[in-house]
Coordinates of C-alpha atoms and ligand atoms in Angstrom, one line a residue:
M56 CA 139.5 102.5 81.9
N57 CA 139.5 101.5 77.8
R58 CA 135.6 102.1 78.4
K59 CA 136.0 105.6 79.9
T60 CA 137.5 106.2 77.1
G61 CA 135.5 104.5 74.4
K62 CA 132.9 107.0 76.0
R63 CA 134.7 109.8 75.4
I64 CA 135.6 109.1 71.6
T65 CA 132.1 108.8 70.9
A66 CA 131.1 111.9 72.9
A67 CA 133.7 114.3 70.9
V68 CA 131.9 112.3 67.3
L69 CA 129.3 113.0 68.4
T70 CA 129.8 116.6 69.2
L71 CA 131.2 116.9 65.6
V72 CA 128.3 115.7 64.1
L73 CA 126.0 118.0 65.0
L74 CA 128.6 121.5 64.0
L75 CA 129.1 120.1 60.4
G76 CA 125.1 119.7 60.5
M77 CA 124.6 123.2 61.5
A78 CA 127.3 124.5 59.3
G79 CA 125.6 123.0 56.2
T80 CA 123.3 124.9 54.3
A81 CA 120.7 121.7 53.9
P82 CA 117.6 122.6 56.9
P83 CA 119.6 121.5 59.5
A84 CA 119.2 117.6 60.5
R85 CA 118.4 116.3 64.0
A86 CA 121.2 114.4 65.3
A87 CA 122.3 111.2 63.1
A88 CA 120.0 108.1 63.8
K89 CA 121.4 106.4 66.3
K90 CA 121.0 102.3 66.0
L91 CA 118.6 100.7 68.3
A92 CA 117.5 97.6 68.5
A93 CA 114.6 96.1 71.7
I94 CA 115.7 93.5 73.6
T95 CA 112.8 91.6 75.5
F96 CA 112.5 89.1 77.9
D97 CA 109.8 86.2 78.0
D98 CA 107.8 84.0 80.3
G99 CA 108.8 85.8 84.0
P100 CA 108.8 87.0 85.9
G101 CA 111.8 84.5 87.6
P102 CA 114.1 84.7 91.0
Y103 CA 116.6 85.9 88.0
T104 CA 114.9 88.7 87.0
D105 CA 115.6 91.2 89.9
R106 CA 119.0 90.4 89.2
L107 CA 119.0 91.2 85.5
L108 CA 116.8 94.2 86.5
D109 CA 120.0 95.9 89.0
G110 CA 122.4 94.5 85.4
L111 CA 120.1 96.5 83.5
K112 CA 120.1 99.9 85.4
A113 CA 123.1 99.8 86.1
R114 CA 123.8 100.5 81.7
G115 CA 120.5 102.9 81.9
V116 CA 119.2 100.2 79.3
K117 CA 115.4 100.0 79.0
A118 CA 113.3 96.5 77.8
T119 CA 110.7 95.2 77.7
F120 CA 109.2 92.0 79.8
F121 CA 106.7 89.4 78.2
M122 CA 105.1 88.3 81.4
L123 CA 103.0 85.3 82.2
G124 CA 99.8 86.8 84.1
S125 CA 100.5 83.6 86.5
R126 CA 103.9 84.3 87.1
A127 CA 103.0 87.7 87.5
E128 CA 100.8 86.6 90.7
A129 CA 103.7 85.3 92.0
Y130 CA 105.9 87.6 91.8
P131 CA 103.7 91.5 92.0
E132 CA 106.6 92.9 93.6
V133 CA 109.7 92.6 90.9
V134 CA 106.1 93.4 88.1
K135 CA 105.4 96.9 90.6
R136 CA 110.1 97.3 89.7
V137 CA 110.1 96.9 86.3
Y138 CA 107.6 99.1 86.0
R139 CA 108.8 101.2 87.9
E140 CA 112.6 101.5 86.7
G141 CA 110.7 102.3 83.1
H142 CA 110.6 98.9 81.3
Q143 CA 107.8 98.0 79.4
V144 CA 105.6 95.5 81.3
A145 CA 103.9 93.3 78.3
N146 CA 101.8 90.3 77.6
H147 CA 102.4 86.7 77.0
S148 CA 99.4 84.7 77.7
Y149 CA 98.0 83.9 81.3
G150 CA 100.0 80.3 81.1
H151 CA 101.7 79.6 77.9
P152 CA 99.5 78.0 76.6
D153 CA 99.5 77.6 72.7
L154 CA 96.9 79.7 71.8
T155 CA 95.0 78.0 68.3
T156 CA 95.0 75.3 70.4
L157 CA 91.8 77.1 73.0
S158 CA 88.6 77.8 72.0
D159 CA 87.8 81.8 71.6
A160 CA 86.1 82.2 75.0
G161 CA 90.0 80.6 76.0
V162 CA 92.4 83.3 74.0
R163 CA 90.3 85.9 75.2
S164 CA 90.4 84.6 79.5
Q165 CA 94.4 84.4 78.4
I166 CA 94.4 87.5 77.2
Q167 CA 92.5 89.8 80.0
T168 CA 93.2 87.7 82.6
T169 CA 97.1 89.1 83.1
N170 CA 96.2 92.3 82.0
Q171 CA 94.0 92.5 84.7
I172 CA 96.9 91.5 87.3
L173 CA 99.7 94.1 85.3
D174 CA 97.3 96.8 86.1
R175 CA 97.1 96.6 89.5
T176 CA 100.5 97.7 88.5
C177 CA 100.6 100.0 85.3
G178 CA 96.9 101.4 86.1
K179 CA 93.1 99.9 85.3
G180 CA 92.8 100.0 81.0
T181 CA 96.8 100.4 80.2
S182 CA 97.0 98.6 76.6
Y183 CA 99.6 95.9 76.2
L184 CA 100.9 94.1 73.6
V185 CA 101.0 90.5 72.8
R186 CA 103.9 87.5 72.1
S187 CA 101.6 84.4 72.0
P188 CA 103.4 81.7 73.4
Y189 CA 105.3 79.6 71.0
G190 CA 104.9 82.2 68.6
S191 CA 101.9 80.0 67.1
E192 CA 98.9 81.5 65.8
N193 CA 96.9 82.0 63.5
S194 CA 94.1 84.7 61.9
R195 CA 91.4 84.0 64.7
T196 CA 94.4 84.2 67.8
R197 CA 95.0 87.3 66.1
S198 CA 91.5 89.5 65.8
L199 CA 90.6 88.0 69.0
I200 CA 93.8 89.0 70.9
G201 CA 93.4 93.6 69.3
A202 CA 96.7 94.0 70.3
P203 CA 99.6 94.7 68.5
L204 CA 101.5 91.1 68.3
I205 CA 105.1 91.4 68.5
F206 CA 107.7 88.9 67.6
W207 CA 111.0 88.8 67.1
S208 CA 114.3 88.9 65.1
V209 CA 116.8 87.9 66.5
D210 CA 116.5 84.2 68.5
P211 CA 119.4 83.0 70.5
L212 CA 118.0 80.0 71.7
D213 CA 119.0 80.7 75.0
W214 CA 116.3 78.2 77.4
K215 CA 118.1 75.3 74.8
Y216 CA 122.0 76.2 75.3
R217 CA 121.4 77.3 78.5
N218 CA 125.1 78.7 78.4
A219 CA 126.4 82.8 78.7
E220 CA 128.8 83.2 76.7
T221 CA 126.2 81.2 73.7
V222 CA 123.4 83.7 74.4
K223 CA 126.0 86.5 73.8
Q224 CA 127.8 85.8 70.9
N225 CA 124.1 84.6 69.4
I226 CA 122.8 87.8 70.5
L227 CA 125.8 89.9 68.7
R228 CA 125.8 87.1 65.2
D229 CA 122.3 88.8 65.0
T230 CA 120.7 91.8 65.8
F231 CA 120.8 94.6 63.4
D232 CA 119.9 98.5 63.4
G233 CA 116.0 97.3 64.9
A234 CA 115.9 93.8 65.0
I235 CA 113.3 92.6 68.3
V236 CA 115.7 90.1 70.5
L237 CA 114.0 87.0 72.6
V238 CA 115.6 86.0 75.6
H239 CA 114.2 84.3 78.5
D240 CA 114.5 85.7 82.0
I241 CA 113.9 82.9 84.0
H242 CA 117.2 81.2 82.9
S243 CA 120.6 82.5 85.0
T244 CA 122.6 82.1 81.6
S245 CA 120.4 84.0 80.1
V246 CA 120.3 86.9 81.9
D247 CA 124.0 86.8 81.9
G248 CA 123.7 86.3 78.4
A249 CA 121.4 89.3 77.7
L250 CA 123.6 91.3 80.0
A251 CA 127.0 90.4 78.2
A252 CA 125.2 91.2 74.9
I253 CA 124.0 94.5 76.2
D254 CA 127.6 95.6 76.7
A255 CA 128.6 94.5 73.6
L256 CA 126.2 95.9 71.8
K257 CA 126.4 99.4 73.4
S258 CA 130.1 98.9 72.3
R259 CA 129.4 99.1 68.8
G260 CA 126.8 102.4 68.6
Y261 CA 123.6 100.6 69.9
E262 CA 120.8 102.3 71.7
L263 CA 118.6 99.9 74.1
V264 CA 115.0 100.5 74.3
T265 CA 112.0 99.4 74.6
V266 CA 109.9 98.4 72.0
R267 CA 107.0 100.7 72.0
E268 CA 109.9 103.5 71.8
L269 CA 111.8 101.3 69.1
F270 CA 109.0 102.3 67.0
R271 CA 107.7 105.2 68.5
R272 CA 111.3 106.6 67.6
R273 CA 111.5 105.6 64.3
G274 CA 108.2 107.0 63.6
K275 CA 106.2 104.0 62.8
A276 CA 103.0 102.7 64.5
L277 CA 101.9 99.9 66.4
Q278 CA 98.9 97.8 64.4
K279 CA 96.8 96.2 66.6
G280 CA 95.9 92.7 65.4
A281 CA 99.3 93.1 62.8
D282 CA 102.4 91.0 63.7
H283 CA 105.5 93.1 64.5
Y284 CA 108.9 91.4 63.4
S285 CA 111.9 94.5 63.7
C286 CA 111.0 99.0 63.3
K287 CA 114.1 98.7 60.5
P288 CA 115.6 102.8 60.4
T289 CA 112.9 104.5 58.7
G290 CA 116.4 107.5 58.4
K291 CA 114.3 109.6 61.5
D292 CA 115.2 109.0 64.8
L293 CA 112.7 111.4 67.3
G294 CA 114.7 110.4 70.0
P295 CA 114.6 109.7 73.8
V296 CA 112.0 111.2 75.9
K297 CA 113.3 114.5 77.7
A298 CA 112.4 114.2 81.6
P299 CA 109.9 117.2 82.5
V300 CA 110.8 120.1 84.4
I301 CA 109.4 121.1 87.6
T302 CA 109.3 124.6 88.6
N303 CA 108.3 126.5 91.7
E304 CA 106.8 129.6 92.7
A305 CA 105.6 131.7 95.1
E306 CA 102.1 133.4 94.3
S307 CA 99.8 134.2 96.8
G308 CA 100.2 132.7 99.5
R309 CA 101.3 129.1 98.5
L310 CA 103.1 127.4 96.2
K311 CA 102.4 127.5 91.9
I312 CA 103.8 124.5 90.5
T313 CA 104.4 124.1 86.6
I314 CA 105.5 121.5 84.6
T315 CA 106.9 121.3 81.5
A316 CA 107.5 118.6 79.1
Q317 CA 108.3 118.2 75.0
A318 CA 105.8 118.7 73.0
G319 CA 102.9 116.2 72.3
A320 CA 103.7 114.6 75.8
R321 CA 102.0 114.0 78.9
I322 CA 103.0 114.4 82.1
Y323 CA 101.5 112.4 84.5
Y324 CA 102.1 113.7 88.1
S325 CA 102.0 113.1 92.2
I326 CA 102.2 115.2 94.5
D327 CA 101.6 112.8 98.6
G328 CA 105.1 110.7 96.8
S329 CA 102.9 108.3 95.3
A330 CA 104.4 106.2 93.1
L331 CA 103.2 107.4 89.0
N332 CA 101.6 104.9 87.0
G333 CA 98.6 104.7 84.4
E334 CA 96.2 106.2 86.5
S335 CA 98.2 109.1 87.8
K336 CA 96.8 113.3 87.5
R337 CA 97.4 114.1 84.3
Y338 CA 98.7 117.6 84.3
T339 CA 96.9 120.6 82.4
G340 CA 98.6 123.1 84.2
P341 CA 99.9 124.5 87.0
F342 CA 98.2 123.7 89.8
Y343 CA 98.7 124.8 94.0
A344 CA 101.0 122.5 96.7
D345 CA 101.1 122.9 100.4
S346 CA 104.7 123.6 101.1
P347 CA 106.3 121.0 102.0
C348 CA 105.7 118.1 99.7
T349 CA 106.8 116.2 97.0
V350 CA 106.2 116.1 92.8
R351 CA 107.1 113.4 91.1
A352 CA 106.5 113.6 87.7
V353 CA 107.0 112.0 83.7
A354 CA 106.8 113.1 80.0
A355 CA 105.5 110.3 78.3
F356 CA 104.0 109.0 74.8
D357 CA 103.3 105.7 76.6
M358 CA 103.5 105.0 80.2
N359 CA 104.1 102.0 79.8
G360 CA 107.2 101.4 77.6
S361 CA 107.7 105.1 76.0
R362 CA 108.2 107.4 79.1
S363 CA 110.8 109.7 80.6
E364 CA 113.0 109.1 83.9
E365 CA 110.7 110.8 86.4
A366 CA 111.3 114.1 87.7
M367 CA 111.0 114.9 91.9
A368 CA 111.3 118.1 93.3
A369 CA 111.0 118.7 97.1
I370 CA 109.4 121.3 98.2
T371 CA 110.6 122.5 101.7
R372 CA 110.7 126.0 101.7
P373 CA 109.5 127.1 105.2
T374 CA 105.8 129.3 105.1
A375 CA 105.1 132.2 107.0
K376 CA 102.2 132.5 109.7
A377 CA 99.4 134.8 108.5
P378 CA 99.9 138.1 110.9
R379 CA 97.6 138.8 113.4
I380 CA 95.5 141.4 112.8
Q381 CA 94.8 143.9 115.9
V382 CA 92.4 147.3 115.9
E383 CA 92.8 149.0 119.5
N384 CA 90.9 152.7 119.6
G385 CA 92.0 153.5 116.3
I386 CA 95.5 152.0 115.8
L387 CA 96.4 148.6 113.9
T388 CA 99.0 146.5 114.5
L389 CA 100.4 143.9 113.6
K390 CA 101.8 140.9 115.4
N391 CA 102.3 137.4 116.2
V392 CA 105.0 137.9 112.9
T393 CA 107.0 134.5 111.4
E394 CA 110.8 135.4 112.3
G395 CA 112.3 137.1 109.0
A396 CA 109.3 137.8 108.2
R397 CA 108.4 140.8 106.3
V398 CA 104.7 142.2 106.8
F399 CA 102.6 143.7 104.6
Y400 CA 98.9 145.5 104.3
T401 CA 96.4 147.1 102.9
L402 CA 92.8 149.0 104.0
D403 CA 91.6 149.2 100.7
G404 CA 89.9 145.6 100.4
T405 CA 91.8 144.5 98.5
A406 CA 94.0 141.1 99.2
A407 CA 97.4 142.3 101.0
T408 CA 100.4 140.6 98.6
T409 CA 104.6 140.7 99.1
A410 CA 103.7 143.8 96.4
S411 CA 102.0 146.0 98.9
T412 CA 102.9 148.1 101.5
E413 CA 105.6 147.4 103.8
Y414 CA 103.9 147.3 107.4
T415 CA 106.6 148.6 110.0
G416 CA 104.7 150.1 112.7
P417 CA 101.3 150.7 114.0
V418 CA 99.3 152.7 112.1
E419 CA 96.1 154.9 113.0
L420 CA 92.0 154.0 110.6
S421 CA 89.8 155.8 110.5
P422 CA 86.5 153.8 110.6
G423 CA 84.9 152.1 107.9
T424 CA 88.2 150.6 106.8
V425 CA 89.2 147.0 105.9
I426 CA 92.5 145.8 107.0
S427 CA 94.4 142.6 104.7
A428 CA 97.7 141.9 105.9
C429 CA 100.0 138.7 105.3
A430 CA 103.8 137.9 105.6
G431 CA 106.5 136.2 103.5
G432 CA 109.7 137.7 101.5
G433 CA 113.2 135.9 102.0
E434 CA 112.9 132.3 101.6
L435 CA 109.8 132.2 103.4
L436 CA 106.6 130.9 101.1
S437 CA 104.6 133.8 101.9
S438 CA 101.5 133.3 104.3
G439 CA 97.7 133.3 103.8
E440 CA 95.7 136.2 104.3
A441 CA 94.8 137.9 107.6
R442 CA 91.6 140.2 107.0
A443 CA 89.5 142.2 109.7
V444 CA 86.8 145.3 109.6
Y445 CA 87.7 148.5 111.8
S446 CA 83.6 149.3 111.1
H447 CA 81.6 152.2 110.1
R448 CA 80.5 152.2 114.2
G449 CA 84.2 152.0 115.6
N450 CA 84.1 147.7 116.3
F451 CA 86.3 145.5 115.4
F452 CA 85.2 143.0 114.1
R453 CA 87.4 139.6 111.6
D454 CA 83.8 138.1 110.2
I455 CA 82.2 140.4 109.0
F456 CA 82.8 142.9 106.8
P457 CA 80.8 145.8 104.9
G458 CA 78.8 144.0 102.0
Q459 CA 77.5 141.5 103.3
W460 CA 73.5 142.1 103.9
Y461 CA 74.0 142.0 107.9
Y462 CA 76.7 143.7 108.4
S463 CA 75.6 147.3 109.1
D464 CA 73.0 145.4 111.2
A465 CA 75.2 143.9 113.0
D466 CA 77.6 146.5 113.1
R467 CA 74.5 148.7 115.2
A468 CA 74.1 146.3 117.2
V469 CA 76.5 145.4 118.7
S470 CA 77.6 149.0 119.1
E471 CA 74.4 149.4 120.6
G472 CA 74.9 147.1 123.8
Y473 CA 72.0 144.5 122.4
L474 CA 73.9 142.0 120.9
Y475 CA 77.6 141.6 122.1
G476 CA 80.8 140.1 119.6
M477 CA 81.9 136.8 120.9
G478 CA 85.6 137.6 121.7
D479 CA 88.4 138.5 120.1
G480 CA 87.0 140.5 116.8
L481 CA 84.4 137.6 116.4
F482 CA 80.6 138.7 116.0
A483 CA 79.9 134.6 114.5
P484 CA 76.8 136.1 112.0
E485 CA 76.3 132.4 110.9
K486 CA 75.7 131.0 115.0
P487 CA 72.0 129.8 115.1
V488 CA 70.4 132.1 118.3
T489 CA 69.0 130.8 120.9
R490 CA 65.0 131.2 122.2
G491 CA 66.6 132.9 125.2
Q492 CA 69.6 135.0 123.7
L493 CA 66.7 136.3 121.5
V494 CA 65.2 137.6 124.7
T495 CA 67.8 138.8 125.7
F496 CA 68.4 141.1 122.7
L497 CA 64.7 142.4 122.5
Y498 CA 65.1 142.8 126.4
R499 CA 68.6 145.0 126.1
Y500 CA 66.5 146.9 122.9
S501 CA 63.4 147.5 124.8
G502 CA 65.6 149.8 127.6
E503 CA 63.0 148.3 130.6
Q504 CA 63.5 146.7 133.8
A505 CA 62.1 143.3 135.6
A506 CA 60.0 144.7 138.0
V507 CA 60.4 142.2 141.2
E508 CA 57.5 140.7 141.8
E509 CA 58.3 139.9 137.5
L510 CA 61.0 137.9 138.2
G511 CA 59.4 136.0 141.0
A512 CA 56.4 135.4 139.1
L513 CA 58.4 132.9 136.5
P514 CA 56.8 129.7 136.0
F515 CA 59.0 127.6 134.4
A516 CA 61.2 125.2 135.4
D517 CA 64.0 125.8 132.8
V518 CA 65.4 129.5 133.7
A519 CA 66.5 130.4 136.4
P520 CA 66.9 134.2 137.1
E521 CA 70.2 134.1 137.8
E522 CA 71.1 132.9 133.8
Y523 CA 72.3 135.9 132.0
Y524 CA 68.7 135.3 130.0
G525 CA 67.3 135.4 133.3
E526 CA 65.8 138.8 133.8
A527 CA 64.8 138.8 130.0
V528 CA 62.3 136.2 129.8
A529 CA 61.4 137.1 133.6
W530 CA 60.6 140.6 131.3
A531 CA 59.2 139.3 128.6
Y532 CA 56.7 136.8 129.7
G533 CA 55.2 139.1 132.5
R534 CA 54.8 141.7 129.5
G535 CA 52.5 138.6 127.6
I536 CA 55.6 138.4 124.5
V537 CA 57.0 135.5 125.0
S538 CA 55.1 132.0 126.3
G539 CA 56.0 128.4 127.3
Y540 CA 55.9 125.1 125.7
S541 CA 53.9 123.8 128.4
E542 CA 53.7 126.1 132.0
T543 CA 56.8 124.6 133.2
V544 CA 59.0 124.7 130.4
F545 CA 60.5 127.4 128.4
R546 CA 63.6 125.4 126.9
P547 CA 65.5 128.7 126.7
E548 CA 68.7 127.0 125.1
R549 CA 66.5 125.8 122.2
K550 CA 67.2 127.4 118.7
V551 CA 64.2 129.8 117.5
T552 CA 62.9 129.7 114.6
R553 CA 61.9 132.0 112.5
E554 CA 58.0 131.5 113.4
E555 CA 58.4 131.6 116.9
M556 CA 60.7 135.4 116.5
S557 CA 58.1 136.7 114.6
V558 CA 55.0 135.6 117.7
I559 CA 58.0 137.5 119.5
F560 CA 58.5 140.4 118.3
A561 CA 55.7 140.7 117.0
K562 CA 54.1 140.3 120.4
F563 CA 56.5 143.0 121.8
L564 CA 55.2 145.7 119.0
R565 CA 52.1 145.0 120.1
Y566 CA 52.4 145.1 124.0
R567 CA 54.4 148.7 123.0
G568 CA 51.4 149.9 120.4
T569 CA 53.1 150.1 117.3
P570 CA 50.3 150.5 114.7
V571 CA 49.1 147.6 113.1
P572 CA 48.8 147.5 109.7
D573 CA 46.0 145.2 107.5
S574 CA 48.0 142.8 107.2
K575 CA 44.8 139.7 106.5
G576 CA 46.5 136.8 104.2
A577 CA 49.9 138.6 103.6
A578 CA 52.0 135.3 104.3
K579 CA 50.2 134.0 100.7
K580 CA 52.7 134.6 98.4
Y581 CA 55.2 132.9 100.5
L582 CA 54.7 129.4 98.8
D583 CA 55.1 127.4 101.7
S584 CA 52.8 129.2 103.7
E585 CA 51.0 126.1 104.2
K586 CA 53.8 125.0 106.7
I587 CA 53.4 127.8 108.6
S588 CA 51.9 127.6 112.0
P589 CA 48.8 128.4 113.0
W590 CA 49.5 130.0 116.0
A591 CA 52.5 131.8 114.3
M592 CA 50.3 133.0 111.1
E593 CA 48.7 136.8 112.8
S594 CA 52.6 137.9 113.5
V595 CA 54.7 136.9 110.8
E596 CA 51.4 138.2 108.4
Q597 CA 52.0 140.8 111.1
M598 CA 55.6 141.2 110.2
T599 CA 55.7 140.6 107.2
A600 CA 53.0 144.1 106.6
W601 CA 55.5 145.7 108.4
G602 CA 58.2 144.8 106.6
L603 CA 60.6 143.1 109.1
L604 CA 60.8 139.6 107.5
A605 CA 60.9 139.1 104.1
G606 CA 61.0 135.1 101.9
D607 CA 64.2 133.8 101.0
T608 CA 65.8 134.4 97.4
N609 CA 62.9 131.5 96.2
G610 CA 59.6 133.4 98.0
K611 CA 60.0 130.5 101.0
F612 CA 59.1 131.4 103.8
L613 CA 60.9 128.8 105.6
P614 CA 58.8 128.8 109.4
G615 CA 60.8 125.7 110.9
A616 CA 64.0 127.1 109.7
G617 CA 66.9 128.6 113.0
S618 CA 67.6 132.0 112.5
T619 CA 70.7 133.5 112.7
R620 CA 72.5 136.0 115.1
G621 CA 73.7 137.8 111.2
Q622 CA 69.2 137.6 110.2
A623 CA 68.2 138.4 114.4
A624 CA 70.7 141.1 114.4
S625 CA 69.0 142.4 110.8
V626 CA 65.5 141.7 112.4
L627 CA 66.3 144.3 115.9
M628 CA 67.9 147.0 113.8
R629 CA 64.2 147.1 111.6
L630 CA 62.0 146.8 114.6
A631 CA 63.8 149.3 116.6
D632 CA 63.4 152.2 112.9
L633 CA 60.1 150.9 112.6
V634 CA 59.5 151.8 116.4
V635 CA 61.4 155.1 115.8
S636 CA 59.4 156.7 113.0
S637 CA 55.5 154.7 114.7
Ligands
LIG257 ZN1 107.3 81.9 76.1

């Protein structure tokens, strides 16, 4: 009851000070500097540290823990809790020796081993303030340690008295604005005495902060290799680190996350629920997250001891499903829509957004229209984009689009029935073509029929006449357009290489009586011409001279590379044009 009243009065006074500051003619000052003190706990963690952490949490107080590496190894979960709850983790050597009695290597090992143990919690490469055991040091240990050295200005001798009331009274007697208070969290009486002292100090207007915050708020630097006993008022208080603000908005079907913090503070965050430390992701600008997820973020001047409370945002807004584009007889319908979602579309090739035309019913299309659609609206995040084309020849594709080099040829090959789509609007342009398929495309294009005797004369054990390619292989073999790997093996399921395709197409053109150009040496221009097999060379040169095949952008022919459906459609249509013109 009393404490509550006290709080209200303090709040009222603060408000008044602010108002006076604003009314004055002097430049508006920051809120009056608070009395600050840093309470530090040495030699732990130990069995009482969790109780101490409960007490600090209940009081909203942050402290600094000068840990022994050996104790940190024994209480890893407590180290994690100290860090997680925003206290400062610091180094008090590994085994509490008098460092001045050790060799150089011994001093380094005491400090570095402990740093590595603490890094497991705080993140690799975190910098730790150091307090030498017994406060014992000399210029040699100072330079070997190479970190700011923290002493104390208030020593209640808690280890000696082992009495909570005495500890409390001693702290209250000696603490001043800017003091660093030394206590040991390995004694139960010290934990009780320190918590009681904290209550009394708070009622006297003190704010208890970490050592790093004490110096940062007063604009004083902690110097490496120098001793620090206190940080007296400088007339300046930069104030506590404010928690960052996490906002989100839907953009182009995804969730854009923006995190803001006060000037000068870095932002660390995670979106997979993982705990934050010095190794967490650094925020550099808005990013996208998939729903649902949990964004955690802190603002920090130093993740170890000078950071804000954690901000957290659970992203639970459901995402609409992308609509299903269907085109039949030139009529567009958009289906399979998430309940409550509105559907939007464009017909000009740009990506649909929730600002595009809203779909209200079937739409008549003209050939050569690219359709883009998405769903969203209301509480739903907008879906990803669905895209398809009602082609120039009236075909429907979901996976090939105008502008792709094989688009027109694939559209034409499908319209003329040489290649079929894979169903459901898929052309599968990147899918490899097999020998059986390539011969089938050519057979359909030829418009010819395999003769009965050709079917009967098929010598290949791996080509059954009833397979979809059976008639085609019989026709091609009967006319000398294809041969097998041996007298009885054709390998219809084997992926066709570019040099095999050259041979099959060139033989077809010769069979059709297409005039053969002077092509000797035409393959020499390919950088990898020596890789072309002797049995394929003449055909590759003729295909090159006809202009049916060319090298890639690097000037290579790639004779052993597979051929895709997109390529096969393209070469077949060029072949068809050549036959017509010759
Ligand atoms: Zn100690």
